[in-house]
Amino acid sequence: MPSDPNTLSLEQAWIHAVEHHTAGRLGEAEQLYRAILEAAPEHADALHHLGLIAWQLNDHEQSLSLLERAIELAPNSVMFHNGLGLVLRHLGRLEEAVASLKKVLLHHPDCAEAAVNLGHTLYDLCDLPGAEAAYQQALKHQDIPGARVRLAIMTEPIPATEAQIHHRREIMLGRIQALIDDGITLSDPIMEVGLVPFYNAYHGQNDRQIQELLAKFYLQACPSLGWHNPDVDRPRDPSAKIRIAFISRHLYDHTIGKLNVGLIENLDSDRFEKIVFHIGSGAHRDPMAQRISAAADRVVELPLTLQEARLHIAEEKPDVLYYTDIGMDPFTWFLGLARLAPIQCVTWGHPVTTGSPHMDYFISSEALEIDGAEDHYSE
């Protein structure tokens, strides 16, 4: 298809730009959007779409600038204000994000996407009643599976009473079971949900039932999460070093990095080949991350799509896949539902069972556990 900006009319350039953008060819789309703006500087849609590309490339400040310029040209655009709210949220400007999204819903209460984004933002502000109302408003107008899942698993960071803890957990169990019974499906749980029940760990309760039920739901709703690496059944050379791979988003100057750096450094290099999986090309490069990387035989940056990450892990052929924390980050939570290595284990970076049928061991300590704690773990 011809896409040289110099040979296209404005209308043709717009059509080709959107096609490139939809197909994920961001560079080509950006070139065409900029060519359109050279010819028509007040083309608000081109500004908006450039803002979306900046957002997709994690340049949130640039995205904000472009969206604000688009809104100046089209102040009543629902789409533009919704995008602005999304970007403001990810910049941590939550109150401004709420104002932008409420502006959309004031005039267009049936805009489910804005209601969902408002729910996310109010949850970030620890306003659970507001978040629930926003998700319910979205669901009145559109069946959005991700909103239903977030409704099921969100909880207060600091419940006021023990009774509130038990009430919230009963709601959670009932709603997760309803998701299973209703046959809810997801295609990309990272994008559609992007939330883990992190605060349950602070309830002081046995989380096994909730975690197992949640894992059951996700594996039913998105069967690809249970991907089985065919290479895990290979015979192993007993004379070879054991390939142990550590995986986390937090292997830098973070509690998780501090907890694990000594283990990675001091594992016997005569017996173990050590791999470190960082999540995302923007992995931290602070001194702690550099120290961890220096202790590894191999460092791999995982892409931020689940299937590509699974394939990258499988290519490294680890004998042991060691999750330093599951429950702090949705990405590793979902990876932990797959069978990627012959032995998979997790430790107490987040001290809650995974519920995953593919997690073999939970490495803990007598000093951390109560009598009978084995019943709290699916591993």
mmCIF file of C-alpha atoms in Angstrom:
data_model
loop_
_atom_site.group_PDB
_atom_site.id
_atom_site.type_symbol
_atom_site.label_atom_id
_atom_site.label_comp_id
_atom_site.label_asym_id
_atom_site.label_seq_id
_atom_site.Cartn_x
_atom_site.Cartn_y
_atom_site.Cartn_z
ATOM 1 C CA MET A 1 0.000 0.000 0.000
ATOM 2 C CA PRO A 2 1.468 3.415 -0.814
ATOM 3 C CA SER A 3 2.070 5.405 2.365
ATOM 4 C CA ASP A 4 4.596 8.060 1.305
ATOM 5 C CA PRO A 5 3.174 11.255 2.857
ATOM 6 C CA ASN A 6 4.269 13.225 -0.201
ATOM 7 C CA THR A 7 2.092 11.208 -2.579
ATOM 8 C CA LEU A 8 -1.114 11.004 -0.520
ATOM 9 C CA SER A 9 -4.070 13.308 -0.129
ATOM 10 C CA LEU A 10 -4.964 14.322 3.431
ATOM 11 C CA GLU A 11 -7.837 11.857 3.490
ATOM 12 C CA GLN A 12 -5.696 9.020 2.129
ATOM 13 C CA ALA A 13 -2.922 9.800 4.608
ATOM 14 C CA TRP A 14 -5.429 9.627 7.479
ATOM 15 C CA ILE A 15 -6.816 6.274 6.315
ATOM 16 C CA HIS A 16 -3.327 4.763 5.951
ATOM 17 C CA ALA A 17 -2.165 6.233 9.278
ATOM 18 C CA VAL A 18 -5.046 4.626 11.158
ATOM 19 C CA GLU A 19 -4.436 1.315 9.377
ATOM 20 C CA HIS A 20 -0.767 1.375 10.415
ATOM 21 C CA HIS A 21 -1.717 2.362 13.959
ATOM 22 C CA THR A 22 -4.311 -0.400 14.277
ATOM 23 C CA ALA A 23 -1.785 -2.954 13.004
ATOM 24 C CA GLY A 24 0.780 -1.840 15.584
ATOM 25 C CA ARG A 25 3.133 -0.187 13.067
ATOM 26 C CA LEU A 26 3.615 2.839 15.278
ATOM 27 C CA GLY A 27 6.557 4.375 13.420
ATOM 28 C CA GLU A 28 4.724 4.445 10.111
ATOM 29 C CA ALA A 29 1.568 5.777 11.753
ATOM 30 C CA GLU A 30 3.475 8.516 13.568
ATOM 31 C CA GLN A 31 5.137 9.643 10.325
ATOM 32 C CA LEU A 32 1.777 10.001 8.617
ATOM 33 C CA TYR A 33 0.089 11.775 11.547
ATOM 34 C CA ARG A 34 2.926 14.316 11.578
ATOM 35 C CA ALA A 35 2.638 14.798 7.807
ATOM 36 C CA ILE A 36 -1.078 15.462 8.257
ATOM 37 C CA LEU A 37 -0.325 18.078 10.916
ATOM 38 C CA GLU A 38 2.176 19.790 8.655
ATOM 39 C CA ALA A 39 -0.570 20.174 6.078
ATOM 40 C CA ALA A 40 -3.347 20.847 8.596
ATOM 41 C CA PRO A 41 -1.952 22.048 11.968
ATOM 42 C CA GLU A 42 -5.428 22.085 13.555
ATOM 43 C CA HIS A 43 -6.208 18.443 12.730
ATOM 44 C CA ALA A 44 -7.352 17.499 16.240
ATOM 45 C CA ASP A 45 -7.720 13.787 15.492
ATOM 46 C CA ALA A 46 -4.112 13.560 14.287
ATOM 47 C CA LEU A 47 -2.957 15.249 17.511
ATOM 48 C CA HIS A 48 -5.053 12.834 19.527
ATOM 49 C CA HIS A 49 -3.664 9.795 17.735
ATOM 50 C CA LEU A 50 -0.106 11.057 18.136
ATOM 51 C CA GLY A 51 -0.914 11.345 21.826
ATOM 52 C CA LEU A 52 -2.051 7.733 21.822
ATOM 53 C CA ILE A 53 1.218 6.636 20.202
ATOM 54 C CA ALA A 54 3.213 8.562 22.812
ATOM 55 C CA TRP A 55 1.110 6.812 25.451
ATOM 56 C CA GLN A 56 1.813 3.416 23.905
ATOM 57 C CA LEU A 57 5.537 4.232 23.966
ATOM 58 C CA ASN A 58 5.290 5.181 27.677
ATOM 59 C CA ASP A 59 6.063 8.847 26.975
ATOM 60 C CA HIS A 60 3.225 10.066 29.156
ATOM 61 C CA GLU A 61 4.350 13.697 29.382
ATOM 62 C CA GLN A 62 4.419 13.995 25.580
ATOM 63 C CA SER A 63 1.089 12.208 25.387
ATOM 64 C CA LEU A 64 -0.397 14.694 27.856
ATOM 65 C CA SER A 65 0.858 17.670 25.847
ATOM 66 C CA LEU A 66 -0.594 16.339 22.593
ATOM 67 C CA LEU A 67 -3.953 15.471 24.146
ATOM 68 C CA GLU A 68 -4.255 18.903 25.752
ATOM 69 C CA ARG A 69 -3.624 20.521 22.364
ATOM 70 C CA ALA A 70 -6.266 18.264 20.795
ATOM 71 C CA ILE A 71 -8.791 19.265 23.489
ATOM 72 C CA GLU A 72 -8.100 22.960 22.856
ATOM 73 C CA LEU A 73 -9.210 22.335 19.270
ATOM 74 C CA ALA A 74 -12.143 20.046 20.145
ATOM 75 C CA PRO A 75 -13.157 20.817 23.750
ATOM 76 C CA ASN A 76 -16.301 18.684 23.612
ATOM 77 C CA SER A 77 -14.661 15.456 22.415
ATOM 78 C CA VAL A 78 -15.561 12.561 24.684
ATOM 79 C CA MET A 79 -12.693 10.498 23.316
ATOM 80 C CA PHE A 80 -10.112 13.206 23.970
ATOM 81 C CA HIS A 81 -11.181 13.836 27.573
ATOM 82 C CA ASN A 82 -11.250 10.111 28.246
ATOM 83 C CA GLY A 83 -7.708 9.768 26.903
ATOM 84 C CA LEU A 84 -6.604 12.757 28.963
ATOM 85 C CA GLY A 85 -8.000 11.147 32.105
ATOM 86 C CA LEU A 86 -6.141 7.930 31.344
ATOM 87 C CA VAL A 87 -2.811 9.717 30.907
ATOM 88 C CA LEU A 88 -3.289 11.887 34.008
ATOM 89 C CA ARG A 89 -3.943 8.768 36.034
ATOM 90 C CA HIS A 90 -0.691 7.164 34.935
ATOM 91 C CA LEU A 91 1.167 10.382 35.747
ATOM 92 C CA GLY A 92 -0.200 10.138 39.278
ATOM 93 C CA ARG A 93 -2.359 13.241 38.872
ATOM 94 C CA LEU A 94 -5.382 11.355 40.114
ATOM 95 C CA GLU A 95 -7.678 14.195 41.143
ATOM 96 C CA GLU A 96 -7.221 15.842 37.733
ATOM 97 C CA ALA A 97 -7.898 12.493 36.067
ATOM 98 C CA VAL A 98 -11.138 12.141 38.025
ATOM 99 C CA ALA A 99 -12.222 15.633 36.972
ATOM 100 C CA SER A 100 -11.532 14.896 33.295
ATOM 101 C CA LEU A 101 -13.387 11.591 33.351
ATOM 102 C CA LYS A 102 -16.354 13.013 35.268
ATOM 103 C CA LYS A 103 -16.584 15.744 32.635
ATOM 104 C CA VAL A 104 -17.085 13.012 30.030
ATOM 105 C CA LEU A 105 -19.694 11.187 32.085
ATOM 106 C CA LEU A 106 -21.590 14.360 32.959
ATOM 107 C CA HIS A 107 -22.539 14.790 29.315
ATOM 108 C CA HIS A 108 -22.267 11.149 28.217
ATOM 109 C CA PRO A 109 -23.264 8.893 31.144
ATOM 110 C CA ASP A 110 -23.404 5.940 28.752
ATOM 111 C CA CYS A 111 -19.662 6.145 27.932
ATOM 112 C CA ALA A 112 -18.641 2.829 29.465
ATOM 113 C CA GLU A 113 -14.940 3.261 28.723
ATOM 114 C CA ALA A 114 -14.792 6.530 30.684
ATOM 115 C CA ALA A 115 -16.722 4.958 33.554
ATOM 116 C CA VAL A 116 -14.241 2.069 33.705
ATOM 117 C CA ASN A 117 -11.289 4.459 33.688
ATOM 118 C CA LEU A 118 -12.975 6.479 36.438
ATOM 119 C CA GLY A 119 -13.379 3.276 38.440
ATOM 120 C CA HIS A 120 -9.669 2.517 38.079
ATOM 121 C CA THR A 121 -8.739 6.029 39.181
ATOM 122 C CA LEU A 122 -11.059 6.088 42.188
ATOM 123 C CA TYR A 123 -9.677 2.713 43.241
ATOM 124 C CA ASP A 124 -6.170 4.220 43.085
ATOM 125 C CA LEU A 125 -7.504 6.913 45.419
ATOM 126 C CA CYS A 126 -8.780 4.176 47.778
ATOM 127 C CA ASP A 127 -12.374 5.266 47.148
ATOM 128 C CA LEU A 128 -13.912 1.790 46.884
ATOM 129 C CA PRO A 129 -17.573 2.900 46.990
ATOM 130 C CA GLY A 130 -16.857 5.402 44.203
ATOM 131 C CA ALA A 131 -14.947 2.826 42.164
ATOM 132 C CA GLU A 132 -17.721 0.281 42.554
ATOM 133 C CA ALA A 133 -20.348 2.818 41.475
ATOM 134 C CA ALA A 134 -18.286 3.726 38.406
ATOM 135 C CA TYR A 135 -17.832 0.084 37.371
ATOM 136 C CA GLN A 136 -21.542 -0.563 37.876
ATOM 137 C CA GLN A 137 -22.336 2.476 35.715
ATOM 138 C CA ALA A 138 -20.120 1.060 32.955
ATOM 139 C CA LEU A 139 -21.728 -2.374 33.206
ATOM 140 C CA LYS A 140 -25.217 -0.861 32.842
ATOM 141 C CA HIS A 141 -24.285 0.200 29.328
ATOM 142 C CA GLN A 142 -21.794 -2.444 28.204
ATOM 143 C CA ASP A 143 -20.725 -5.920 29.279
ATOM 144 C CA ILE A 144 -17.064 -5.353 30.170
ATOM 145 C CA PRO A 145 -15.513 -8.523 31.645
ATOM 146 C CA GLY A 146 -12.499 -6.699 33.072
ATOM 147 C CA ALA A 147 -14.745 -4.382 35.079
ATOM 148 C CA ARG A 148 -16.563 -7.372 36.537
ATOM 149 C CA VAL A 149 -13.274 -8.980 37.536
ATOM 150 C CA ARG A 150 -12.005 -5.820 39.200
ATOM 151 C CA LEU A 151 -15.299 -5.513 41.064
ATOM 152 C CA ALA A 152 -14.774 -9.051 42.315
ATOM 153 C CA ILE A 153 -11.217 -8.746 43.619
ATOM 154 C CA MET A 154 -10.777 -5.178 44.855
ATOM 155 C CA THR A 155 -10.515 -4.582 48.581
ATOM 156 C CA GLU A 156 -9.701 -1.775 50.993
ATOM 157 C CA PRO A 157 -6.009 -1.192 51.745
ATOM 158 C CA ILE A 158 -6.840 -0.775 55.442
ATOM 159 C CA PRO A 159 -10.185 -2.259 56.516
ATOM 160 C CA ALA A 160 -11.698 -0.505 59.513
ATOM 161 C CA THR A 161 -12.721 -3.639 61.416
ATOM 162 C CA GLU A 162 -12.250 -7.386 61.424
ATOM 163 C CA ALA A 163 -15.914 -7.704 60.478
ATOM 164 C CA GLN A 164 -15.221 -5.600 57.389
ATOM 165 C CA ILE A 165 -12.382 -7.978 56.454
ATOM 166 C CA HIS A 166 -14.669 -10.998 56.629
ATOM 167 C CA HIS A 167 -17.459 -9.196 54.771
ATOM 168 C CA ARG A 168 -15.147 -8.159 51.934
ATOM 169 C CA ARG A 169 -13.720 -11.680 51.611
ATOM 170 C CA GLU A 170 -17.206 -13.221 51.450
ATOM 171 C CA ILE A 171 -18.109 -10.751 48.686
ATOM 172 C CA MET A 172 -14.912 -11.629 46.852
ATOM 173 C CA LEU A 173 -15.525 -15.379 46.975
ATOM 174 C CA GLY A 174 -19.124 -14.971 45.817
ATOM 175 C CA ARG A 175 -18.222 -12.683 42.945
ATOM 176 C CA ILE A 176 -15.347 -14.864 41.713
ATOM 177 C CA GLN A 177 -17.642 -17.890 41.750
ATOM 178 C CA ALA A 178 -20.209 -15.891 39.780
ATOM 179 C CA LEU A 179 -17.545 -15.092 37.171
ATOM 180 C CA ILE A 180 -16.879 -18.823 36.826
ATOM 181 C CA ASP A 181 -20.575 -19.720 36.694
ATOM 182 C CA ASP A 182 -21.257 -17.048 34.063
ATOM 183 C CA GLY A 183 -18.437 -18.273 31.821
ATOM 184 C CA ILE A 184 -16.752 -14.871 31.607
ATOM 185 C CA THR A 185 -13.931 -14.824 29.040
ATOM 186 C CA LEU A 186 -10.842 -12.636 28.739
ATOM 187 C CA SER A 187 -8.418 -12.231 25.866
ATOM 188 C CA ASP A 188 -5.743 -10.120 27.597
ATOM 189 C CA PRO A 189 -6.075 -10.112 31.394
ATOM 190 C CA ILE A 190 -3.147 -7.705 31.775
ATOM 191 C CA MET A 191 -4.957 -5.014 29.787
ATOM 192 C CA GLU A 192 -8.494 -5.925 30.776
ATOM 193 C CA VAL A 193 -7.940 -6.394 34.523
ATOM 194 C CA GLY A 194 -4.389 -5.433 35.492
ATOM 195 C CA LEU A 195 -5.080 -5.881 39.214
ATOM 196 C CA VAL A 196 -4.162 -8.465 41.842
ATOM 197 C CA PRO A 197 -5.779 -8.835 45.291
ATOM 198 C CA PHE A 198 -2.606 -7.499 46.897
ATOM 199 C CA TYR A 199 -4.137 -6.297 50.152
ATOM 200 C CA ASN A 200 -5.561 -9.691 51.116
ATOM 201 C CA ALA A 201 -2.127 -10.523 52.536
ATOM 202 C CA TYR A 202 -2.737 -8.023 55.316
ATOM 203 C CA HIS A 203 -5.983 -9.623 56.493
ATOM 204 C CA GLY A 204 -4.223 -12.275 58.558
ATOM 205 C CA GLN A 205 -6.468 -14.963 57.090
ATOM 206 C CA ASN A 206 -6.022 -18.194 55.141
ATOM 207 C CA ASP A 207 -5.997 -17.024 51.499
ATOM 208 C CA ARG A 208 -5.854 -20.452 49.879
ATOM 209 C CA GLN A 209 -9.558 -20.716 48.986
ATOM 210 C CA ILE A 210 -9.650 -17.282 47.354
ATOM 211 C CA GLN A 211 -6.383 -17.792 45.482
ATOM 212 C CA GLU A 212 -7.304 -21.235 44.164
ATOM 213 C CA LEU A 213 -10.737 -20.028 43.067
ATOM 214 C CA LEU A 214 -9.207 -17.005 41.343
ATOM 215 C CA ALA A 215 -6.657 -19.180 39.529
ATOM 216 C CA LYS A 216 -9.461 -21.514 38.462
ATOM 217 C CA PHE A 217 -11.408 -18.557 37.079
ATOM 218 C CA TYR A 218 -8.484 -17.149 35.092
ATOM 219 C CA LEU A 219 -7.560 -20.508 33.589
ATOM 220 C CA GLN A 220 -11.178 -20.968 32.509
ATOM 221 C CA ALA A 221 -11.587 -17.394 31.254
ATOM 222 C CA CYS A 222 -8.282 -17.305 29.365
ATOM 223 C CA PRO A 223 -7.011 -20.868 28.730
ATOM 224 C CA SER A 224 -3.768 -19.608 27.162
ATOM 225 C CA LEU A 225 -2.650 -18.587 30.670
ATOM 226 C CA GLY A 226 -2.160 -22.288 31.376
ATOM 227 C CA TRP A 227 0.294 -22.710 28.479
ATOM 228 C CA HIS A 228 2.495 -25.786 28.882
ATOM 229 C CA ASN A 229 6.056 -25.528 27.608
ATOM 230 C CA PRO A 230 6.556 -28.810 25.699
ATOM 231 C CA ASP A 231 10.261 -28.722 26.536
ATOM 232 C CA VAL A 232 9.735 -29.207 30.272
ATOM 233 C CA ASP A 233 9.365 -32.965 29.816
ATOM 234 C CA ARG A 234 12.798 -33.302 28.220
ATOM 235 C CA PRO A 235 15.300 -35.673 29.864
ATOM 236 C CA ARG A 236 17.932 -33.758 31.796
ATOM 237 C CA ASP A 237 21.683 -34.374 31.693
ATOM 238 C CA PRO A 238 22.516 -35.109 35.362
ATOM 239 C CA SER A 239 26.112 -33.943 34.871
ATOM 240 C CA ALA A 240 25.077 -30.463 33.661
ATOM 241 C CA LYS A 241 24.751 -27.454 35.916
ATOM 242 C CA ILE A 242 21.266 -26.774 37.235
ATOM 243 C CA ARG A 243 19.844 -23.793 35.343
ATOM 244 C CA ILE A 244 17.988 -21.675 37.868
ATOM 245 C CA ALA A 245 16.150 -18.580 36.655
ATOM 246 C CA PHE A 246 15.044 -15.744 38.951
ATOM 247 C CA ILE A 247 12.116 -13.654 37.774
ATOM 248 C CA SER A 248 10.569 -10.427 39.039
ATOM 249 C CA ARG A 249 9.711 -6.883 38.073
ATOM 250 C CA HIS A 250 11.461 -5.729 41.255
ATOM 251 C CA LEU A 251 15.081 -6.888 41.002
ATOM 252 C CA TYR A 252 16.527 -3.439 41.705
ATOM 253 C CA ASP A 253 16.805 -1.175 44.782
ATOM 254 C CA HIS A 254 13.522 -2.451 46.104
ATOM 255 C CA THR A 255 12.638 -4.785 48.962
ATOM 256 C CA ILE A 256 12.613 -7.718 46.535
ATOM 257 C CA GLY A 257 16.052 -6.872 45.162
ATOM 258 C CA LYS A 258 17.470 -6.537 48.669
ATOM 259 C CA LEU A 259 15.939 -9.849 49.753
ATOM 260 C CA ASN A 260 17.354 -11.800 46.818
ATOM 261 C CA VAL A 261 20.698 -10.266 45.864
ATOM 262 C CA GLY A 262 22.632 -12.344 48.395
ATOM 263 C CA LEU A 263 21.002 -15.572 47.255
ATOM 264 C CA ILE A 264 21.795 -14.873 43.613
ATOM 265 C CA GLU A 265 25.377 -13.857 44.407
ATOM 266 C CA ASN A 266 26.155 -16.772 46.692
ATOM 267 C CA LEU A 267 24.639 -19.720 44.872
ATOM 268 C CA ASP A 268 27.485 -22.115 44.040
ATOM 269 C CA SER A 269 28.531 -21.299 40.470
ATOM 270 C CA ASP A 270 30.049 -24.758 40.117
ATOM 271 C CA ARG A 271 26.602 -26.282 40.552
ATOM 272 C CA PHE A 272 24.235 -23.627 39.219
ATOM 273 C CA GLU A 273 23.916 -21.581 36.064
ATOM 274 C CA LYS A 274 22.093 -18.437 37.111
ATOM 275 C CA ILE A 275 19.654 -16.552 34.855
ATOM 276 C CA VAL A 276 17.902 -13.316 35.770
ATOM 277 C CA PHE A 277 14.670 -12.361 34.018
ATOM 278 C CA HIS A 278 13.893 -8.648 34.188
ATOM 279 C CA ILE A 279 10.417 -7.626 33.074
ATOM 280 C CA GLY A 280 10.299 -4.957 30.394
ATOM 281 C CA SER A 281 12.999 -3.153 28.446
ATOM 282 C CA GLY A 282 12.739 -0.271 30.902
ATOM 283 C CA ALA A 283 14.041 -2.409 33.761
ATOM 284 C CA HIS A 284 15.759 -0.374 36.462
ATOM 285 C CA ARG A 285 19.482 0.221 36.085
ATOM 286 C CA ASP A 286 20.352 1.319 39.616
ATOM 287 C CA PRO A 287 23.383 -0.093 41.491
ATOM 288 C CA MET A 288 21.342 -2.905 43.040
ATOM 289 C CA ALA A 289 20.029 -4.018 39.643
ATOM 290 C CA GLN A 290 23.572 -3.891 38.271
ATOM 291 C CA ARG A 291 24.826 -5.969 41.200
ATOM 292 C CA ILE A 292 22.142 -8.593 40.613
ATOM 293 C CA SER A 293 22.882 -8.697 36.893
ATOM 294 C CA ALA A 294 26.621 -9.021 37.549
ATOM 295 C CA ALA A 295 25.955 -12.089 39.712
ATOM 296 C CA ALA A 296 24.030 -13.818 36.915
ATOM 297 C CA ASP A 297 25.466 -15.858 34.069
ATOM 298 C CA ARG A 298 22.778 -14.505 31.805
ATOM 299 C CA VAL A 299 20.348 -11.569 31.979
ATOM 300 C CA VAL A 300 17.193 -11.525 29.850
ATOM 301 C CA GLU A 301 14.729 -8.651 29.513
ATOM 302 C CA LEU A 302 11.273 -10.084 28.995
ATOM 303 C CA PRO A 303 8.813 -8.359 26.638
ATOM 304 C CA LEU A 304 5.585 -7.070 28.119
ATOM 305 C CA THR A 305 3.218 -9.468 26.391
ATOM 306 C CA LEU A 306 2.502 -12.711 28.169
ATOM 307 C CA GLN A 307 2.925 -15.097 25.250
ATOM 308 C CA GLU A 308 6.186 -13.518 24.100
ATOM 309 C CA ALA A 309 7.490 -13.577 27.675
ATOM 310 C CA ARG A 310 6.532 -17.234 28.046
ATOM 311 C CA LEU A 311 8.385 -18.104 24.835
ATOM 312 C CA HIS A 312 11.488 -16.189 25.936
ATOM 313 C CA ILE A 313 11.521 -18.074 29.233
ATOM 314 C CA ALA A 314 11.042 -21.398 27.464
ATOM 315 C CA GLU A 315 13.959 -20.643 25.126
ATOM 316 C CA GLU A 316 16.298 -20.365 28.126
ATOM 317 C CA LYS A 317 15.380 -23.924 29.205
ATOM 318 C CA PRO A 318 15.482 -23.310 32.972
ATOM 319 C CA ASP A 319 15.436 -26.370 35.218
ATOM 320 C CA VAL A 320 14.056 -24.254 38.057
ATOM 321 C CA LEU A 321 11.988 -21.091 37.650
ATOM 322 C CA TYR A 322 12.193 -19.087 40.871
ATOM 323 C CA TYR A 323 9.565 -16.386 41.331
ATOM 324 C CA THR A 324 10.762 -13.984 44.001
ATOM 325 C CA ASP A 325 7.278 -12.548 44.500
ATOM 326 C CA ILE A 326 3.867 -13.403 43.093
ATOM 327 C CA GLY A 327 0.988 -11.162 44.071
ATOM 328 C CA MET A 328 2.717 -7.798 43.826
ATOM 329 C CA ASP A 329 2.482 -7.498 40.063
ATOM 330 C CA PRO A 330 -0.176 -8.767 37.631
ATOM 331 C CA PHE A 331 2.408 -9.794 35.030
ATOM 332 C CA THR A 332 4.188 -12.385 37.183
ATOM 333 C CA TRP A 333 0.858 -13.427 38.698
ATOM 334 C CA PHE A 334 -0.369 -14.446 35.246
ATOM 335 C CA LEU A 335 2.965 -15.993 34.221
ATOM 336 C CA GLY A 336 2.746 -18.163 37.331
ATOM 337 C CA LEU A 337 -0.349 -19.890 35.939
ATOM 338 C CA ALA A 338 1.699 -21.462 33.122
ATOM 339 C CA ARG A 339 4.047 -24.452 33.160
ATOM 340 C CA LEU A 340 7.315 -22.945 31.931
ATOM 341 C CA ALA A 341 9.941 -25.072 33.725
ATOM 342 C CA PRO A 342 10.136 -28.591 35.194
ATOM 343 C CA ILE A 343 10.267 -27.109 38.700
ATOM 344 C CA GLN A 344 8.534 -23.841 39.565
ATOM 345 C CA CYS A 345 8.691 -22.240 42.977
ATOM 346 C CA VAL A 346 7.853 -18.985 44.678
ATOM 347 C CA THR A 347 9.008 -17.368 47.873
ATOM 348 C CA TRP A 348 7.744 -14.831 50.365
ATOM 349 C CA GLY A 349 8.378 -11.555 48.561
ATOM 350 C CA HIS A 350 4.588 -11.530 48.817
ATOM 351 C CA PRO A 351 3.653 -14.010 51.551
ATOM 352 C CA VAL A 352 0.532 -15.563 50.034
ATOM 353 C CA THR A 353 -0.049 -18.812 48.181
ATOM 354 C CA THR A 354 -0.494 -18.455 44.434
ATOM 355 C CA GLY A 355 -3.333 -20.955 44.043
ATOM 356 C CA SER A 356 -1.728 -21.952 40.736
ATOM 357 C CA PRO A 357 -1.890 -25.659 39.862
ATOM 358 C CA HIS A 358 1.500 -25.231 38.144
ATOM 359 C CA MET A 359 3.409 -23.844 41.124
ATOM 360 C CA ASP A 360 5.265 -26.677 42.837
ATOM 361 C CA TYR A 361 6.855 -25.188 45.947
ATOM 362 C CA PHE A 362 6.480 -22.220 48.270
ATOM 363 C CA ILE A 363 9.805 -21.531 49.995
ATOM 364 C CA SER A 364 9.190 -20.101 53.440
ATOM 365 C CA SER A 365 10.679 -20.186 56.936
ATOM 366 C CA GLU A 366 9.617 -21.614 60.266
ATOM 367 C CA ALA A 367 10.060 -18.122 61.696
ATOM 368 C CA LEU A 368 7.362 -16.813 59.350
ATOM 369 C CA GLU A 369 4.713 -19.502 59.669
ATOM 370 C CA ILE A 370 2.108 -20.514 62.233
ATOM 371 C CA ASP A 371 1.405 -24.120 63.218
ATOM 372 C CA GLY A 372 -0.557 -25.848 60.486
ATOM 373 C CA ALA A 373 0.467 -23.288 57.869
ATOM 374 C CA GLU A 374 0.746 -26.039 55.248
ATOM 375 C CA ASP A 375 -3.034 -25.835 54.893
ATOM 376 C CA HIS A 376 -2.681 -22.215 53.741
ATOM 377 C CA TYR A 377 -0.734 -23.178 50.612
ATOM 378 C CA SER A 378 -1.683 -24.865 47.359
ATOM 379 C CA GLU A 379 2.005 -25.449 46.565
#
